[in-house]
XYZ file of C-alpha atoms in Angstrom:
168
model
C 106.853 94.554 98.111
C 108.936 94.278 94.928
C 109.340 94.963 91.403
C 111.297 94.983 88.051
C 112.368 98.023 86.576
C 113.030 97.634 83.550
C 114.785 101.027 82.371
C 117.606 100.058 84.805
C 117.635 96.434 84.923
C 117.126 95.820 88.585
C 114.565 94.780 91.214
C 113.568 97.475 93.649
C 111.897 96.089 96.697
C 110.453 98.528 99.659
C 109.731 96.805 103.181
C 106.482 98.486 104.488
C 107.311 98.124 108.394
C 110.890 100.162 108.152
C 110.354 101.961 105.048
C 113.477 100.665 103.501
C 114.491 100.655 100.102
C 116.536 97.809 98.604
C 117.939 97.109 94.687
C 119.463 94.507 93.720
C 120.896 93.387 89.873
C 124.432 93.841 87.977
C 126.860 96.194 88.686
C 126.921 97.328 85.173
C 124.240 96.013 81.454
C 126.891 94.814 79.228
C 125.348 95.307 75.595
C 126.313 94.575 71.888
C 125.948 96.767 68.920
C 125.741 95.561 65.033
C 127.178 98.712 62.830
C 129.113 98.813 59.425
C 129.191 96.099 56.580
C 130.027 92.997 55.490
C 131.706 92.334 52.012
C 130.737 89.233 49.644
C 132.811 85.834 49.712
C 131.969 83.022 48.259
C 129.664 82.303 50.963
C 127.808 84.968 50.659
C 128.155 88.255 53.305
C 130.010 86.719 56.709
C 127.974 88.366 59.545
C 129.305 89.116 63.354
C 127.230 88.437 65.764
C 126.790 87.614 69.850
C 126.162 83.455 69.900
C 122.636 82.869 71.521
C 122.229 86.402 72.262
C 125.434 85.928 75.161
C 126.628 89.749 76.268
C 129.994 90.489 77.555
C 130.537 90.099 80.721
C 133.561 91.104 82.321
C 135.293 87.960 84.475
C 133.635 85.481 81.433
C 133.843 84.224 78.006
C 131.551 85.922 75.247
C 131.081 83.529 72.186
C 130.502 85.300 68.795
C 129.482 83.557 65.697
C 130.682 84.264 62.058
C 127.711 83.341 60.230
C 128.135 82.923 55.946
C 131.058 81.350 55.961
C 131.943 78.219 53.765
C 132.677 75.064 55.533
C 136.164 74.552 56.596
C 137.035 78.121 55.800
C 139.734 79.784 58.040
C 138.030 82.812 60.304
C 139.909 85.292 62.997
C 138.393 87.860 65.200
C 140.126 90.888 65.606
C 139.213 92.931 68.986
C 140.261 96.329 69.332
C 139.749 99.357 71.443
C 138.555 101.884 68.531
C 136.702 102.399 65.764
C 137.720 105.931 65.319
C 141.360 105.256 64.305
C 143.886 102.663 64.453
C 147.041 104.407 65.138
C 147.383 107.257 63.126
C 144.943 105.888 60.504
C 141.187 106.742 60.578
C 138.678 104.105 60.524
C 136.523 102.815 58.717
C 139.571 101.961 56.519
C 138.815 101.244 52.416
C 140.692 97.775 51.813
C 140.110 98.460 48.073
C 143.909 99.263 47.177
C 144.675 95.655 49.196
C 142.577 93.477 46.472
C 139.162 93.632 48.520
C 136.864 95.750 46.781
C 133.818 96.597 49.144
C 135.451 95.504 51.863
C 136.195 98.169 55.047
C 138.048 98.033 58.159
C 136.133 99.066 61.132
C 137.814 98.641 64.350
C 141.282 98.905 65.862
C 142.938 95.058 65.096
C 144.521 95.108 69.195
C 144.066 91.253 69.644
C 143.134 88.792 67.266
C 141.281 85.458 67.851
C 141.594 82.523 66.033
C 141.626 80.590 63.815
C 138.185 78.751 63.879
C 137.133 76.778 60.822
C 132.739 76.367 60.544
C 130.446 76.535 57.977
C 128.121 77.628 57.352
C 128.676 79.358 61.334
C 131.808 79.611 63.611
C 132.000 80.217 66.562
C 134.724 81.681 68.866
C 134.920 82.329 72.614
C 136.801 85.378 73.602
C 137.482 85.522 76.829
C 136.884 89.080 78.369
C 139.415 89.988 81.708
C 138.619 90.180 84.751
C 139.289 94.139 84.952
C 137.919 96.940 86.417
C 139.022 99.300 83.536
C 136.725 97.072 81.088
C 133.321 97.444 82.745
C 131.538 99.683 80.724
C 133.769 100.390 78.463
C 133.926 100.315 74.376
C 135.457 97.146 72.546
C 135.140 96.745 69.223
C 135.367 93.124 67.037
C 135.498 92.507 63.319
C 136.194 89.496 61.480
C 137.746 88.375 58.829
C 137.279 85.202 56.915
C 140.052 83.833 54.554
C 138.328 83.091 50.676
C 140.354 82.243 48.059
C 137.509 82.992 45.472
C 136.323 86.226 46.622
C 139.116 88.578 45.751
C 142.396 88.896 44.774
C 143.388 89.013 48.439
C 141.723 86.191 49.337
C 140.491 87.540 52.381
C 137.060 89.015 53.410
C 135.851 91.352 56.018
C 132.302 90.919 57.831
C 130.533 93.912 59.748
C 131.225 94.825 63.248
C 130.143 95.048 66.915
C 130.378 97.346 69.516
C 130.568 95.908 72.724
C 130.245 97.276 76.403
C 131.204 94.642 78.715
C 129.026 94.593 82.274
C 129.598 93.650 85.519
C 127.247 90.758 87.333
C-alpha cells in the first residue's frame, strides 16, 4: 500500500506481509521566494521570476525570466549569498545617491549572469553546482536591466528571489 504525503514531498509505501516501511522522493524541496521591489524603466517594473515554475536544483540549470523589459534591452543577474549585507554594507541598499531613485539593492552581487537581451521577457539559465554545501541552502538573485530613459544612471533594478536549491 502507498501514498503521497504531501507535507514532506514523498511517497510512503508500507508492505502488509513484513510490515515494512519504505519512502522514497528528493533528498532535499528546492523552493523560490519573490520579496522586495522592482523600480520603473521604460518598460514598466522588470520582475524576477523562476521560468515555467523550474526550482533549483543542485547538479542543474535553473532558468529565470526578467519579465518588463524593452526589447533588445541589456539584462544581468546578479547571484549572491546574502541579503543581509554585502560586505560591510547592509542590504537592502538605497541606489538613490547613484541616479536611481526608487530603486534598492537586495542581495549580495557574488556572481553575475549575463548579458541577455529579450523583450518584453529574458531569460537566463544559471547553472547551480553540483555541491553538497548548496543543498538547502540560501541564494539570493536580483537583476538589473540597463535603460537609458529611466534614470540618470541608466540602469534599473527589479525585485528579488530567495532561492533554496534541493537535491533529486
Amino acid at each position: 500500500t502507498g501514498c503521497y504525503d504531501s507535507v514532506r514531498h514523498r511517497l510512503v509505501c508500507y508492505r502488509v506481509g513484513d510490515a515494512q516501511t519504505r519512502e522514497y522522493g528528493t533528498l532535499a524541496i528546492p523552493s523560490v521566494e519573490s520579496f522586495g521591489h522592482a523600480c520603473p524603466g521604460s518598460a514598466g517594473m522588470p520582475r524576477l521570476t523562476a521560468e515555467h515554475g523550474a526550482m533549483p536544483w543542485v547538479g542543474e540549470t535553473f532558468t529565470v525570466a526578467i519579465e518588463s523589459v524593452a526589447a533588445s534591452t541589456p539584462a544581468f543577474v546578479a547571484l549572491g549569498f546574502s541579503n543581509v549585507v554585502w560586505g560591510s554594507t547592509p542590504l537592502p541598499l538605497d541606489l538613490a545617491p547613484l541616479q536611481m531613485p526608487g530603486c534598492e539593492l537586495f542581495v549580495s552581487p557574488d556572481s553575475l549572469f549575463g548579458p541577455v537581451s529579450g523583450g518584453p521577457t529574458a531569460a537566463l539559465p544559471i547553472p547551480i553546482p553540483s555541491l553538497p554545501a548548496l543543498i538547502g541552502a540560501s541564494l539570493y538573485a536580483q537583476a538589473f536591466v540597463l535603460d537609458a530613459g529611466a534614470n540618470a544612471a541608466g540602469l534599473i533594478t527589479s525585485d528579488a528571489l530567495a532561492l533554496r536549491p534541493g537535491a533529486r
